[in-house]
Coordinates of C-alpha atoms in Angstrom, one line a residue:
M1 CA -7.2 -13.4 45.9
L2 CA -3.8 -13.1 47.4
V3 CA -1.9 -10.0 46.6
D4 CA 1.1 -11.8 45.2
N5 CA -1.1 -14.0 43.0
W6 CA -1.5 -11.7 40.1
D7 CA 0.3 -14.0 37.7
D8 CA -0.2 -17.5 36.4
P9 CA 2.7 -20.0 36.7
E10 CA 4.1 -18.8 33.3
G11 CA 4.3 -15.2 34.4
Y12 CA 1.3 -14.0 32.4
Y13 CA -0.9 -11.5 34.2
R14 CA -4.3 -13.0 35.2
I15 CA -6.7 -10.7 33.6
I16 CA -10.0 -9.8 35.2
L17 CA -12.6 -8.4 32.9
G18 CA -14.0 -5.1 34.2
E19 CA -10.8 -4.2 36.1
Q20 CA -9.1 -0.8 35.6
L21 CA -5.4 -0.5 34.6
D22 CA -3.3 2.6 35.3
G23 CA -6.4 4.4 36.7
R24 CA -7.9 4.9 33.3
Y25 CA -8.2 1.7 31.2
H26 CA -11.3 -0.4 31.6
V27 CA -10.6 -3.9 30.4
Y28 CA -13.5 -5.5 28.5
A29 CA -12.1 -8.3 26.4
N30 CA -9.2 -10.7 26.5
L31 CA -7.5 -11.1 23.1
G32 CA -5.2 -14.0 24.0
K33 CA -1.6 -14.7 24.7
G34 CA 1.6 -14.5 22.6
V35 CA 5.1 -15.7 23.6
F36 CA 5.9 -12.4 25.2
S37 CA 2.6 -11.1 26.5
A38 CA -1.1 -11.3 27.1
V39 CA -3.2 -8.8 25.1
V40 CA -6.5 -7.1 26.2
K41 CA -8.9 -4.7 24.8
A42 CA -9.9 -1.7 27.0
R43 CA -11.6 1.6 26.9
D44 CA -9.6 4.7 27.9
S45 CA -11.7 6.9 30.2
E46 CA -9.2 9.8 29.8
D47 CA -9.7 9.8 26.0
G48 CA -13.5 9.7 25.4
D49 CA -13.6 5.9 26.1
R50 CA -11.4 5.4 23.0
D51 CA -10.7 1.7 22.3
V52 CA -7.2 0.6 22.9
A53 CA -5.2 -2.7 22.9
I54 CA -2.9 -3.3 25.8
K55 CA 0.0 -5.7 25.7
L56 CA 1.0 -6.9 29.2
I57 CA 4.5 -8.2 29.0
R58 CA 5.1 -11.4 31.0
N59 CA 6.7 -10.9 34.4
N60 CA 10.2 -12.2 34.0
D61 CA 13.5 -10.6 33.3
V62 CA 14.0 -12.0 29.7
M63 CA 10.5 -10.9 28.7
Y64 CA 10.7 -7.5 30.4
K65 CA 14.0 -6.8 28.6
A66 CA 12.4 -7.9 25.3
G67 CA 9.4 -5.5 26.1
L68 CA 11.7 -2.6 26.7
K69 CA 13.4 -3.4 23.3
E70 CA 10.1 -3.4 21.6
L71 CA 9.2 -0.1 23.3
S72 CA 12.3 1.6 22.0
T73 CA 11.8 0.2 18.5
L74 CA 8.2 1.5 18.4
K75 CA 9.3 4.9 19.7
K76 CA 12.0 5.1 17.0
L77 CA 9.5 4.2 14.2
A78 CA 6.9 6.7 15.5
E79 CA 9.5 9.5 15.5
A80 CA 10.5 8.8 12.0
D81 CA 6.8 8.8 10.9
P82 CA 5.2 11.8 12.7
D83 CA 2.3 11.9 10.4
D84 CA 1.4 8.2 10.7
K85 CA 1.6 7.6 7.0
K86 CA 3.7 4.5 6.9
H87 CA 1.4 1.7 8.1
V88 CA 3.1 0.7 11.3
V89 CA 0.9 0.3 14.4
R90 CA 1.0 3.2 16.8
L91 CA 2.1 2.9 20.4
L92 CA 0.2 5.5 22.4
R93 CA 1.9 5.3 25.8
H94 CA 3.2 2.7 28.3
F95 CA 3.0 2.1 32.1
E96 CA 3.8 -0.5 34.7
H97 CA 1.2 -2.6 36.4
K98 CA 2.1 -5.1 39.2
N99 CA 5.6 -5.8 37.7
H100 CA 4.3 -6.0 34.2
L101 CA 5.4 -3.6 31.5
C102 CA 2.2 -2.5 29.6
L103 CA 2.2 -1.2 26.1
V104 CA -0.9 0.8 24.9
F105 CA -1.7 0.6 21.3
E106 CA -4.4 2.1 18.9
S107 CA -7.0 -0.6 18.6
L108 CA -7.5 -2.1 15.1
S109 CA -10.4 -4.4 14.4
M110 CA -8.9 -7.7 13.2
N111 CA -5.7 -9.3 11.8
L112 CA -5.1 -10.3 8.3
R113 CA -5.4 -14.0 9.2
D114 CA -8.9 -13.4 10.4
V115 CA -9.8 -11.3 7.3
L116 CA -8.6 -14.1 5.0
K117 CA -10.6 -16.8 7.0
K118 CA -13.7 -14.7 7.0
F119 CA -13.6 -13.3 3.4
G120 CA -11.2 -15.4 1.4
K121 CA -11.2 -18.9 2.8
D122 CA -9.2 -21.1 0.3
V123 CA -9.9 -18.6 -2.5
G124 CA -8.1 -15.4 -1.4
I125 CA -9.2 -11.8 -1.8
N126 CA -9.5 -9.8 -5.0
I127 CA -6.2 -8.8 -6.7
K128 CA -7.1 -5.1 -6.5
A129 CA -7.4 -5.4 -2.7
V130 CA -4.1 -7.4 -2.7
R131 CA -2.5 -4.6 -4.6
I132 CA -3.6 -1.9 -2.1
Y133 CA -2.5 -4.0 0.9
A134 CA 0.9 -4.8 -0.8
Q135 CA 1.7 -1.1 -1.3
Q136 CA 0.9 -0.4 2.3
L137 CA 3.2 -3.2 3.5
F138 CA 6.0 -1.9 1.3
L139 CA 5.5 1.6 2.8
S140 CA 5.8 0.0 6.3
L141 CA 9.0 -1.8 5.2
S142 CA 10.4 1.5 3.8
L143 CA 10.0 3.0 7.3
L144 CA 11.7 0.0 9.0
K145 CA 14.5 0.3 6.5
K146 CA 14.9 4.0 7.2
C147 CA 15.3 3.2 10.8
N148 CA 17.7 0.2 10.2
I149 CA 15.2 -2.3 11.6
L150 CA 14.3 -5.8 10.6
H151 CA 10.8 -6.9 11.6
S152 CA 11.7 -10.6 11.5
D153 CA 8.2 -12.0 12.0
I154 CA 5.9 -10.7 9.2
K155 CA 3.0 -13.0 8.6
P156 CA -0.8 -12.4 8.4
D157 CA -1.2 -12.7 12.1
N158 CA 1.0 -9.6 12.6
I159 CA -0.8 -7.4 10.2
L160 CA -3.8 -5.6 11.6
V161 CA -6.7 -4.2 9.4
T162 CA -8.9 -1.2 10.0
E163 CA -12.7 -1.6 10.6
N164 CA -13.6 -0.8 6.9
K165 CA -10.7 -3.0 5.6
S166 CA -9.3 -0.2 3.6
A167 CA -5.9 0.0 5.4
L168 CA -3.6 -2.3 7.2
K169 CA -0.8 -1.8 9.8
L170 CA 2.2 -3.9 10.5
C171 CA 2.3 -4.8 14.2
D172 CA 4.1 -7.0 16.8
L173 CA 7.7 -5.7 16.8
G174 CA 8.7 -8.1 19.5
S175 CA 11.1 -9.9 17.3
A176 CA 12.4 -6.8 15.6
S177 CA 16.1 -6.0 15.7
D178 CA 18.6 -3.5 14.5
I179 CA 20.3 -4.7 11.2
S180 CA 23.7 -4.6 13.0
E181 CA 22.7 -7.3 15.4
N182 CA 22.3 -10.1 12.9
E183 CA 22.4 -13.1 15.3
I184 CA 22.4 -16.3 13.2
T185 CA 19.7 -18.7 14.3
P186 CA 17.8 -21.2 12.2
Y187 CA 14.5 -20.4 13.8
L188 CA 14.1 -16.6 13.3
V189 CA 10.7 -15.7 11.7
S190 CA 7.6 -18.0 11.9
R191 CA 8.4 -21.2 9.8
F192 CA 6.0 -20.8 6.8
Y193 CA 7.3 -17.3 6.3
R194 CA 11.0 -18.0 7.0
A195 CA 13.5 -17.0 4.2
P196 CA 16.0 -19.7 3.1
E197 CA 19.0 -17.8 4.1
I198 CA 17.9 -18.1 7.8
M199 CA 17.5 -21.9 7.6
L200 CA 20.9 -22.2 5.8
G201 CA 22.6 -20.1 8.4
L202 CA 23.8 -17.1 6.2
T203 CA 24.0 -13.5 7.4
Y204 CA 20.7 -11.8 6.6
D205 CA 19.3 -8.3 6.0
Y206 CA 16.2 -6.5 4.8
A207 CA 15.6 -9.2 2.2
L208 CA 14.3 -11.5 4.9
D209 CA 11.2 -9.3 5.4
I210 CA 10.7 -9.1 1.6
W211 CA 10.5 -12.9 1.5
S212 CA 7.9 -13.0 4.3
I213 CA 5.8 -10.4 2.6
G214 CA 6.0 -12.4 -0.6
C215 CA 4.6 -15.5 1.2
T216 CA 1.9 -13.3 2.8
L217 CA 0.8 -11.8 -0.5
Y218 CA 0.5 -15.2 -2.1
E219 CA -1.7 -16.2 0.8
M220 CA -3.8 -13.1 0.4
S221 CA -4.3 -13.9 -3.2
T222 CA -5.1 -17.6 -2.9
G223 CA -6.2 -18.2 0.7
K224 CA -3.5 -20.9 0.9
I225 CA -0.1 -21.0 2.6
L226 CA 2.7 -21.0 0.0
F227 CA 5.2 -23.1 1.9
P228 CA 3.4 -25.2 4.6
G229 CA 6.6 -26.9 5.8
R230 CA 6.7 -29.3 8.8
S231 CA 10.4 -28.4 9.5
N232 CA 13.2 -26.3 8.0
N233 CA 14.2 -29.3 6.0
H234 CA 10.8 -29.7 4.5
M235 CA 10.6 -26.0 4.0
L236 CA 13.8 -26.1 1.9
R237 CA 12.3 -28.9 -0.2
L238 CA 9.0 -27.0 -0.8
I239 CA 11.0 -23.8 -1.7
M240 CA 13.1 -25.8 -4.3
D241 CA 9.9 -27.4 -5.7
L242 CA 8.9 -23.8 -6.6
K243 CA 12.1 -22.1 -7.4
G244 CA 14.6 -24.9 -8.3
K245 CA 18.0 -25.6 -6.9
F246 CA 19.9 -23.2 -4.6
P247 CA 23.0 -21.5 -6.1
H248 CA 26.1 -23.4 -4.9
K249 CA 27.7 -20.2 -3.8
M250 CA 24.9 -19.6 -1.4
L251 CA 25.0 -23.2 0.0
R252 CA 28.7 -23.1 0.6
R253 CA 28.4 -20.0 2.7
G254 CA 25.7 -21.4 5.1
Q255 CA 26.5 -22.4 8.6
F256 CA 23.7 -25.0 8.6
T257 CA 24.0 -26.2 5.0
C258 CA 25.5 -29.5 6.1
E259 CA 22.3 -30.4 8.0
H260 CA 20.4 -30.4 4.8
F261 CA 22.9 -31.0 1.9
D262 CA 25.8 -33.5 1.5
D263 CA 29.4 -32.6 0.4
S264 CA 28.4 -32.6 -3.2
L265 CA 25.4 -30.3 -2.4
N266 CA 22.8 -32.9 -3.0
F267 CA 19.7 -32.4 -0.8
L268 CA 19.4 -34.7 2.2
Q269 CA 15.6 -35.1 2.5
Q270 CA 14.4 -36.0 6.0
E271 CA 11.4 -38.3 6.0
T272 CA 9.5 -40.7 8.2
D273 CA 9.4 -44.2 6.9
K274 CA 5.8 -45.1 6.3
I275 CA 6.1 -48.7 7.5
S276 CA 8.6 -48.6 10.3
G277 CA 7.8 -45.0 11.4
K278 CA 11.5 -44.3 11.7
D279 CA 13.2 -41.2 10.5
V280 CA 15.1 -41.8 7.3
V281 CA 17.3 -39.5 5.1
K282 CA 17.0 -39.7 1.4
T283 CA 19.6 -38.2 -1.0
V284 CA 17.9 -36.2 -3.7
T285 CA 20.2 -35.2 -6.6
L286 CA 17.8 -33.7 -9.2
I287 CA 15.3 -31.1 -8.1
K288 CA 13.5 -29.2 -10.8
P289 CA 10.6 -26.8 -10.1
V290 CA 7.4 -28.7 -10.1
K291 CA 4.8 -26.1 -10.2
E292 CA 5.9 -22.5 -10.8
L293 CA 4.0 -19.4 -9.6
K294 CA 2.5 -19.0 -13.0
Q295 CA 0.8 -22.4 -12.9
R296 CA -0.4 -21.8 -9.3
L297 CA -1.7 -18.3 -9.8
L298 CA -2.8 -17.9 -13.4
V299 CA -5.3 -20.8 -13.6
G300 CA -8.5 -19.3 -15.2
V301 CA -7.0 -15.9 -15.4
N302 CA -8.5 -15.4 -18.9
K303 CA -11.9 -15.4 -17.4
L304 CA -11.1 -12.2 -15.5
P305 CA -11.7 -8.6 -16.8
E306 CA -8.7 -7.4 -18.8
D307 CA -7.4 -5.0 -16.2
E308 CA -7.4 -7.8 -13.6
Q309 CA -5.7 -10.2 -16.1
W310 CA -2.8 -7.6 -16.5
L311 CA -2.6 -7.2 -12.7
M312 CA -2.4 -10.9 -12.2
N313 CA 0.5 -11.2 -14.6
Q314 CA 2.3 -8.3 -13.0
F315 CA 1.6 -9.9 -9.5
V316 CA 3.3 -13.1 -10.6
D317 CA 6.3 -11.2 -11.8
L318 CA 6.5 -9.2 -8.5
L319 CA 6.3 -12.4 -6.4
D320 CA 8.9 -14.2 -8.5
R321 CA 11.3 -11.3 -7.8
M322 CA 10.4 -11.2 -4.0
L323 CA 11.0 -14.9 -3.7
H324 CA 14.4 -14.9 -5.3
L325 CA 16.5 -17.6 -3.6
S326 CA 19.6 -15.3 -3.3
P327 CA 18.8 -12.5 -0.8
E328 CA 21.1 -10.1 -2.7
R329 CA 19.1 -10.6 -5.9
R330 CA 15.7 -10.3 -4.2
L331 CA 13.6 -7.2 -5.0
T332 CA 14.3 -4.3 -2.6
V333 CA 11.5 -2.1 -1.0
K334 CA 12.3 0.7 -3.3
E335 CA 12.1 -1.5 -6.4
A336 CA 8.8 -3.1 -5.1
L337 CA 7.2 0.4 -4.7
T338 CA 7.9 1.2 -8.4
H339 CA 7.0 -2.2 -9.7
P340 CA 4.1 -2.0 -12.2
F341 CA 1.8 -4.1 -10.0
I342 CA 2.1 -1.3 -7.4
S343 CA 2.5 1.7 -9.6
G344 CA 0.1 0.6 -12.3
S345 CA 2.3 1.9 -15.1
K346 CA 2.1 -0.2 -18.2

């Protein structure tokens, strides 16, 4: 192998199982690639063969810079949570390997997407488990807020679960930013978990992560994606089907509103004509909620034990508040942590 052939054409490090990184990490599994990096599992010979996950950032300037930003975000979060109580993944250390910035993390067994596939396919997991996970996610958000950080990519794939499934940790801070940055872009956050203010081009804040967690909790409970939109336009339609029309005040402030609504603020639905296959735009004047959360979540709830019935009703209330169309009216982290679903107070 040529010395300068460490990378594939996209700048990902070519991983060789069994190789040693930084003189101490023995790579034994390849966990796949993300936009920014390739991830491997390794054993740390300097720490009793402890399992670690190593993120090898792609070898180019943009990715390297993004990697450094993630590194400083992780350090800031760890300093603000010295006892590791706030459910954010721990960075152990970092090093450089053949022009790749490498971030070493504690190793957690699987992500929430895998857990849902394995244990809750199309049916979700028990509401009591959802409640424990929800509380831990809110604690992770409270730490982010304390550090003025938006995660901006919360979804089941970016939530890791411990071996015994009792605890989770928020991971992948590659898209995280300081609240002051607030760069308006219609594609921030993975589409199914993207808050409406992002798609409409409004300024955003901590409420965007609350929205993503709301979508994630629904998925935990049902095993189904809440808004499986094919595009931003389709996402907005699905959101209105659940929550009704957007407040006009909100639409008027959006930089991208004109892509989805006409001057009278009627929705411009983008569709593909079934016969011609051409893209067409249909003006939709009346949009009423078709199927509210109650109807989606409380089917057959009376067959459950009484305490779970109460929890399910509280869960619907919590989600309704987390998925408020107006970000300023959405539940805050502080309010979420004291909500009866989490606190258990009747």
